[in-house]
Amino acid sequence: MIKVKIQDALNKQLNAELYSSYLYLSMAAYFESVSLKGFANWMQVQAREELVHAMKFYGYIHESGGRVTLTSISAPLTQWDSALEVFKQVYQHEQKVTGLINNLVTLAVSEADHATNNFLQWFIAEQVEEESSADEIVQKLRLLGEDRSGLFMLDQELGQRVFTAPVAVEGE
Ligand code: FEO
């Protein structure tokens, strides 16, 4: 059975993943408002992936004999100055999430909770990808600068992203 200390920390992370989803959905809505449909699509897919992350925590907490308790989700920003500003925030946010996951691993190790440590390793790998994909788009946007046709091309590219449902989400 999971220790209360670990359960509480995992519940906090579940909230952080839901906030991530909320933030990216807000960014999707912003991109809709400035007619960048491809960017909006990318963000919607990202928002759905964050829900998958949240459900992984939901499933694991219950599977380990713990109890999920939901708390309020903070309101995200709703307005940005440019696509570059949005993606800079995505990158910063993912760096922050990486820090939260690292802290959870440190806690699991210090509590000798090997199962939780093992569960968290998927997120360790995922965060490398999350940071890398956000940074890649930041770099592309920096290169584009004020090039509107380049922005349009990137919008087309990001419009191709498709959400792939995981084969099995714990808790479903
Ligand atoms: Fe759930 Fe983007 O990390």
PDB file of C-alpha atoms and ligand atoms in Angstrom:
ATOM      1  CA  MET A   1       0.000   0.000   0.000  1.00  0.00           C
ATOM      2  CA  ILE A   2       1.232   3.438  -0.962  1.00  0.00           C
ATOM      3  CA  LYS A   3       2.438   5.782   1.806  1.00  0.00           C
ATOM      4  CA  VAL A   4       0.283   8.858   2.450  1.00  0.00           C
ATOM      5  CA  LYS A   5       3.252  11.123   1.752  1.00  0.00           C
ATOM      6  CA  ILE A   6       3.713   9.578  -1.698  1.00  0.00           C
ATOM      7  CA  GLN A   7      -0.029   9.526  -2.375  1.00  0.00           C
ATOM      8  CA  ASP A   8      -0.287  13.240  -1.623  1.00  0.00           C
ATOM      9  CA  ALA A   9       2.669  14.076  -3.849  1.00  0.00           C
ATOM     10  CA  LEU A  10       1.191  12.026  -6.722  1.00  0.00           C
ATOM     11  CA  ASN A  11      -2.172  13.745  -6.271  1.00  0.00           C
ATOM     12  CA  LYS A  12      -0.390  17.076  -6.580  1.00  0.00           C
ATOM     13  CA  GLN A  13       1.213  15.921  -9.811  1.00  0.00           C
ATOM     14  CA  LEU A  14      -2.174  14.766 -11.120  1.00  0.00           C
ATOM     15  CA  ASN A  15      -3.346  18.337 -10.577  1.00  0.00           C
ATOM     16  CA  ALA A  16      -0.231  19.683 -12.351  1.00  0.00           C
ATOM     17  CA  GLU A  17      -0.932  17.470 -15.379  1.00  0.00           C
ATOM     18  CA  LEU A  18      -4.536  18.675 -15.502  1.00  0.00           C
ATOM     19  CA  TYR A  19      -3.256  22.251 -15.302  1.00  0.00           C
ATOM     20  CA  SER A  20      -0.905  21.516 -18.208  1.00  0.00           C
ATOM     21  CA  SER A  21      -3.869  20.314 -20.237  1.00  0.00           C
ATOM     22  CA  TYR A  22      -5.838  23.424 -19.296  1.00  0.00           C
ATOM     23  CA  LEU A  23      -2.905  25.683 -20.215  1.00  0.00           C
ATOM     24  CA  TYR A  24      -2.450  24.056 -23.628  1.00  0.00           C
ATOM     25  CA  LEU A  25      -6.165  24.188 -24.336  1.00  0.00           C
ATOM     26  CA  SER A  26      -6.051  27.900 -23.541  1.00  0.00           C
ATOM     27  CA  MET A  27      -3.139  28.257 -25.969  1.00  0.00           C
ATOM     28  CA  ALA A  28      -5.165  26.334 -28.585  1.00  0.00           C
ATOM     29  CA  ALA A  29      -8.024  28.797 -28.106  1.00  0.00           C
ATOM     30  CA  TYR A  30      -5.603  31.715 -28.518  1.00  0.00           C
ATOM     31  CA  PHE A  31      -4.305  30.273 -31.799  1.00  0.00           C
ATOM     32  CA  GLU A  32      -7.896  29.796 -33.014  1.00  0.00           C
ATOM     33  CA  SER A  33      -8.488  33.477 -32.276  1.00  0.00           C
ATOM     34  CA  VAL A  34      -5.596  34.541 -34.515  1.00  0.00           C
ATOM     35  CA  SER A  35      -6.499  32.066 -37.303  1.00  0.00           C
ATOM     36  CA  LEU A  36      -3.481  29.825 -36.827  1.00  0.00           C
ATOM     37  CA  LYS A  37      -5.441  26.580 -37.100  1.00  0.00           C
ATOM     38  CA  GLY A  38      -2.383  24.341 -37.370  1.00  0.00           C
ATOM     39  CA  PHE A  39      -0.880  25.745 -34.175  1.00  0.00           C
ATOM     40  CA  ALA A  40      -4.296  25.333 -32.524  1.00  0.00           C
ATOM     41  CA  ASN A  41      -4.374  21.701 -33.639  1.00  0.00           C
ATOM     42  CA  TRP A  42      -0.904  21.062 -32.186  1.00  0.00           C
ATOM     43  CA  MET A  43      -1.999  22.533 -28.857  1.00  0.00           C
ATOM     44  CA  GLN A  44      -5.220  20.521 -28.779  1.00  0.00           C
ATOM     45  CA  VAL A  45      -3.230  17.331 -29.281  1.00  0.00           C
ATOM     46  CA  GLN A  46      -0.863  18.457 -26.524  1.00  0.00           C
ATOM     47  CA  ALA A  47      -3.819  19.134 -24.208  1.00  0.00           C
ATOM     48  CA  ARG A  48      -5.136  15.614 -24.817  1.00  0.00           C
ATOM     49  CA  GLU A  49      -1.717  14.103 -24.137  1.00  0.00           C
ATOM     50  CA  GLU A  50      -1.630  15.883 -20.795  1.00  0.00           C
ATOM     51  CA  LEU A  51      -4.977  14.307 -19.917  1.00  0.00           C
ATOM     52  CA  VAL A  52      -3.392  10.935 -20.647  1.00  0.00           C
ATOM     53  CA  HIS A  53      -0.573  11.851 -18.246  1.00  0.00           C
ATOM     54  CA  ALA A  54      -3.125  12.837 -15.587  1.00  0.00           C
ATOM     55  CA  MET A  55      -4.973   9.535 -16.040  1.00  0.00           C
ATOM     56  CA  LYS A  56      -1.746   7.600 -15.617  1.00  0.00           C
ATOM     57  CA  PHE A  57      -1.403   9.165 -12.151  1.00  0.00           C
ATOM     58  CA  TYR A  58      -5.085   8.525 -11.453  1.00  0.00           C
ATOM     59  CA  GLY A  59      -4.700   4.862 -12.344  1.00  0.00           C
ATOM     60  CA  TYR A  60      -1.456   4.347 -10.467  1.00  0.00           C
ATOM     61  CA  ILE A  61      -2.683   5.951  -7.226  1.00  0.00           C
ATOM     62  CA  HIS A  62      -5.718   3.666  -7.126  1.00  0.00           C
ATOM     63  CA  GLU A  63      -3.800   0.598  -8.229  1.00  0.00           C
ATOM     64  CA  SER A  64      -1.424   1.174  -5.325  1.00  0.00           C
ATOM     65  CA  GLY A  65      -4.256   1.250  -2.800  1.00  0.00           C
ATOM     66  CA  GLY A  66      -4.298   5.050  -2.540  1.00  0.00           C
ATOM     67  CA  ARG A  67      -7.064   7.583  -2.954  1.00  0.00           C
ATOM     68  CA  VAL A  68      -7.291  10.248  -5.653  1.00  0.00           C
ATOM     69  CA  THR A  69      -8.457  13.615  -4.362  1.00  0.00           C
ATOM     70  CA  LEU A  70      -9.058  16.366  -6.891  1.00  0.00           C
ATOM     71  CA  THR A  71      -8.434  20.014  -6.120  1.00  0.00           C
ATOM     72  CA  SER A  72      -9.046  23.207  -8.062  1.00  0.00           C
ATOM     73  CA  ILE A  73      -7.111  23.866 -11.250  1.00  0.00           C
ATOM     74  CA  SER A  74      -5.530  27.311 -11.574  1.00  0.00           C
ATOM     75  CA  ALA A  75      -6.694  29.554 -14.401  1.00  0.00           C
ATOM     76  CA  PRO A  76      -4.180  29.701 -17.269  1.00  0.00           C
ATOM     77  CA  LEU A  77      -3.270  32.817 -19.216  1.00  0.00           C
ATOM     78  CA  THR A  78      -5.595  33.478 -22.144  1.00  0.00           C
ATOM     79  CA  GLN A  79      -3.639  35.952 -24.248  1.00  0.00           C
ATOM     80  CA  TRP A  80      -0.139  36.076 -25.723  1.00  0.00           C
ATOM     81  CA  ASP A  81       1.731  38.495 -27.993  1.00  0.00           C
ATOM     82  CA  SER A  82       2.926  36.001 -30.586  1.00  0.00           C
ATOM     83  CA  ALA A  83       3.385  32.334 -31.430  1.00  0.00           C
ATOM     84  CA  LEU A  84       6.975  32.641 -30.238  1.00  0.00           C
ATOM     85  CA  GLU A  85       5.840  33.921 -26.829  1.00  0.00           C
ATOM     86  CA  VAL A  86       3.441  30.975 -26.546  1.00  0.00           C
ATOM     87  CA  PHE A  87       6.085  28.377 -27.330  1.00  0.00           C
ATOM     88  CA  LYS A  88       8.638  30.006 -25.070  1.00  0.00           C
ATOM     89  CA  GLN A  89       6.097  29.528 -22.295  1.00  0.00           C
ATOM     90  CA  VAL A  90       5.480  25.907 -23.327  1.00  0.00           C
ATOM     91  CA  TYR A  91       9.202  25.223 -23.099  1.00  0.00           C
ATOM     92  CA  GLN A  92       9.502  26.911 -19.697  1.00  0.00           C
ATOM     93  CA  HIS A  93       6.432  25.062 -18.460  1.00  0.00           C
ATOM     94  CA  GLU A  94       7.809  21.694 -19.547  1.00  0.00           C
ATOM     95  CA  GLN A  95      11.118  22.457 -17.814  1.00  0.00           C
ATOM     96  CA  LYS A  96       9.132  23.143 -14.663  1.00  0.00           C
ATOM     97  CA  VAL A  97       7.221  19.856 -15.034  1.00  0.00           C
ATOM     98  CA  THR A  98      10.524  18.008 -15.486  1.00  0.00           C
ATOM     99  CA  GLY A  99      11.621  19.494 -12.160  1.00  0.00           C
ATOM    100  CA  LEU A 100       8.404  18.288 -10.498  1.00  0.00           C
ATOM    101  CA  ILE A 101       8.874  14.755 -11.867  1.00  0.00           C
ATOM    102  CA  ASN A 102      12.514  14.742 -10.739  1.00  0.00           C
ATOM    103  CA  ASN A 103      11.413  15.792  -7.244  1.00  0.00           C
ATOM    104  CA  LEU A 104       8.890  12.956  -7.185  1.00  0.00           C
ATOM    105  CA  VAL A 105      11.598  10.461  -8.098  1.00  0.00           C
ATOM    106  CA  THR A 106      13.817  11.853  -5.349  1.00  0.00           C
ATOM    107  CA  LEU A 107      10.951  11.422  -2.876  1.00  0.00           C
ATOM    108  CA  ALA A 108      10.194   7.866  -4.044  1.00  0.00           C
ATOM    109  CA  VAL A 109      13.856   6.914  -3.710  1.00  0.00           C
ATOM    110  CA  SER A 110      14.169   8.475  -0.253  1.00  0.00           C
ATOM    111  CA  GLU A 111      11.047   6.567   0.865  1.00  0.00           C
ATOM    112  CA  ALA A 112      12.404   3.349  -0.707  1.00  0.00           C
ATOM    113  CA  ASP A 113       9.241   3.172  -2.834  1.00  0.00           C
ATOM    114  CA  HIS A 114      10.618   1.232  -5.787  1.00  0.00           C
ATOM    115  CA  ALA A 115       7.244   0.707  -7.457  1.00  0.00           C
ATOM    116  CA  THR A 116       6.560   4.440  -7.596  1.00  0.00           C
ATOM    117  CA  ASN A 117      10.085   5.095  -8.789  1.00  0.00           C
ATOM    118  CA  ASN A 118       9.521   2.540 -11.555  1.00  0.00           C
ATOM    119  CA  PHE A 119       6.156   4.114 -12.485  1.00  0.00           C
ATOM    120  CA  LEU A 120       7.786   7.555 -12.715  1.00  0.00           C
ATOM    121  CA  GLN A 121      10.512   6.437 -15.121  1.00  0.00           C
ATOM    122  CA  TRP A 122       8.038   6.643 -18.038  1.00  0.00           C
ATOM    123  CA  PHE A 123       7.588  10.331 -17.206  1.00  0.00           C
ATOM    124  CA  ILE A 124      11.340  10.902 -16.993  1.00  0.00           C
ATOM    125  CA  ALA A 125      11.682   9.725 -20.598  1.00  0.00           C
ATOM    126  CA  GLU A 126       8.541  11.575 -21.697  1.00  0.00           C
ATOM    127  CA  GLN A 127       9.839  14.876 -20.326  1.00  0.00           C
ATOM    128  CA  VAL A 128      12.972  14.659 -22.461  1.00  0.00           C
ATOM    129  CA  GLU A 129      10.700  14.434 -25.504  1.00  0.00           C
ATOM    130  CA  GLU A 130       8.337  17.153 -24.291  1.00  0.00           C
ATOM    131  CA  GLU A 131      11.148  19.642 -23.734  1.00  0.00           C
ATOM    132  CA  SER A 132      12.805  18.766 -27.010  1.00  0.00           C
ATOM    133  CA  SER A 133       9.669  19.189 -29.151  1.00  0.00           C
ATOM    134  CA  ALA A 134       8.819  22.539 -27.537  1.00  0.00           C
ATOM    135  CA  ASP A 135      12.382  23.789 -27.947  1.00  0.00           C
ATOM    136  CA  GLU A 136      12.431  22.722 -31.599  1.00  0.00           C
ATOM    137  CA  ILE A 137       9.382  24.875 -32.327  1.00  0.00           C
ATOM    138  CA  VAL A 138      10.842  27.821 -30.376  1.00  0.00           C
ATOM    139  CA  GLN A 139      13.976  27.603 -32.543  1.00  0.00           C
ATOM    140  CA  LYS A 140      11.939  27.435 -35.767  1.00  0.00           C
ATOM    141  CA  LEU A 141       9.900  30.471 -34.748  1.00  0.00           C
ATOM    142  CA  ARG A 142      13.066  32.392 -33.879  1.00  0.00           C
ATOM    143  CA  LEU A 143      14.467  31.631 -37.336  1.00  0.00           C
ATOM    144  CA  LEU A 144      11.241  32.764 -39.008  1.00  0.00           C
ATOM    145  CA  GLY A 145      11.222  36.144 -37.296  1.00  0.00           C
ATOM    146  CA  GLU A 146       8.713  38.321 -39.154  1.00  0.00           C
ATOM    147  CA  ASP A 147       8.457  35.983 -42.159  1.00  0.00           C
ATOM    148  CA  ARG A 148       4.653  35.573 -42.521  1.00  0.00           C
ATOM    149  CA  SER A 149       4.828  32.967 -45.278  1.00  0.00           C
ATOM    150  CA  GLY A 150       7.210  30.912 -43.139  1.00  0.00           C
ATOM    151  CA  LEU A 151       4.726  31.134 -40.283  1.00  0.00           C
ATOM    152  CA  PHE A 152       1.993  29.909 -42.621  1.00  0.00           C
ATOM    153  CA  MET A 153       4.160  26.942 -43.674  1.00  0.00           C
ATOM    154  CA  LEU A 154       4.841  26.061 -40.040  1.00  0.00           C
ATOM    155  CA  ASP A 155       1.117  26.336 -39.335  1.00  0.00           C
ATOM    156  CA  GLN A 156       0.511  23.770 -42.087  1.00  0.00           C
ATOM    157  CA  GLU A 157       3.152  21.481 -40.591  1.00  0.00           C
ATOM    158  CA  LEU A 158       1.756  21.669 -37.044  1.00  0.00           C
ATOM    159  CA  GLY A 159      -1.705  21.016 -38.445  1.00  0.00           C
ATOM    160  CA  GLN A 160      -0.540  17.500 -39.353  1.00  0.00           C
ATOM    161  CA  ARG A 161      -0.074  16.427 -35.745  1.00  0.00           C
ATOM    162  CA  VAL A 162      -2.468  13.663 -34.764  1.00  0.00           C
ATOM    163  CA  PHE A 163      -3.411  12.494 -31.287  1.00  0.00           C
ATOM    164  CA  THR A 164      -2.636   8.841 -30.801  1.00  0.00           C
ATOM    165  CA  ALA A 165      -4.552   7.249 -27.972  1.00  0.00           C
ATOM    166  CA  PRO A 166      -2.335   5.040 -25.811  1.00  0.00           C
ATOM    167  CA  VAL A 167      -2.923   1.294 -26.134  1.00  0.00           C
ATOM    168  CA  ALA A 168      -3.866   1.060 -22.458  1.00  0.00           C
ATOM    169  CA  VAL A 169      -4.199   3.950 -20.068  1.00  0.00           C
ATOM    170  CA  GLU A 170      -3.988   2.884 -16.448  1.00  0.00           C
ATOM    171  CA  GLY A 171      -7.224   3.652 -14.702  1.00  0.00           C
ATOM    172  CA  GLU A 172      -9.378   3.171 -17.785  1.00  0.00           C
TER     173      GLU A 172
HETATM  174 FE1  FEO B   1       2.716  16.001 -18.688  1.00  0.00          FE
HETATM  175 FE2  FEO B   1       3.913  17.981 -20.746  1.00  0.00          FE
HETATM  176  O1  FEO B   1       4.147  16.914 -19.262  1.00  0.00           O
END
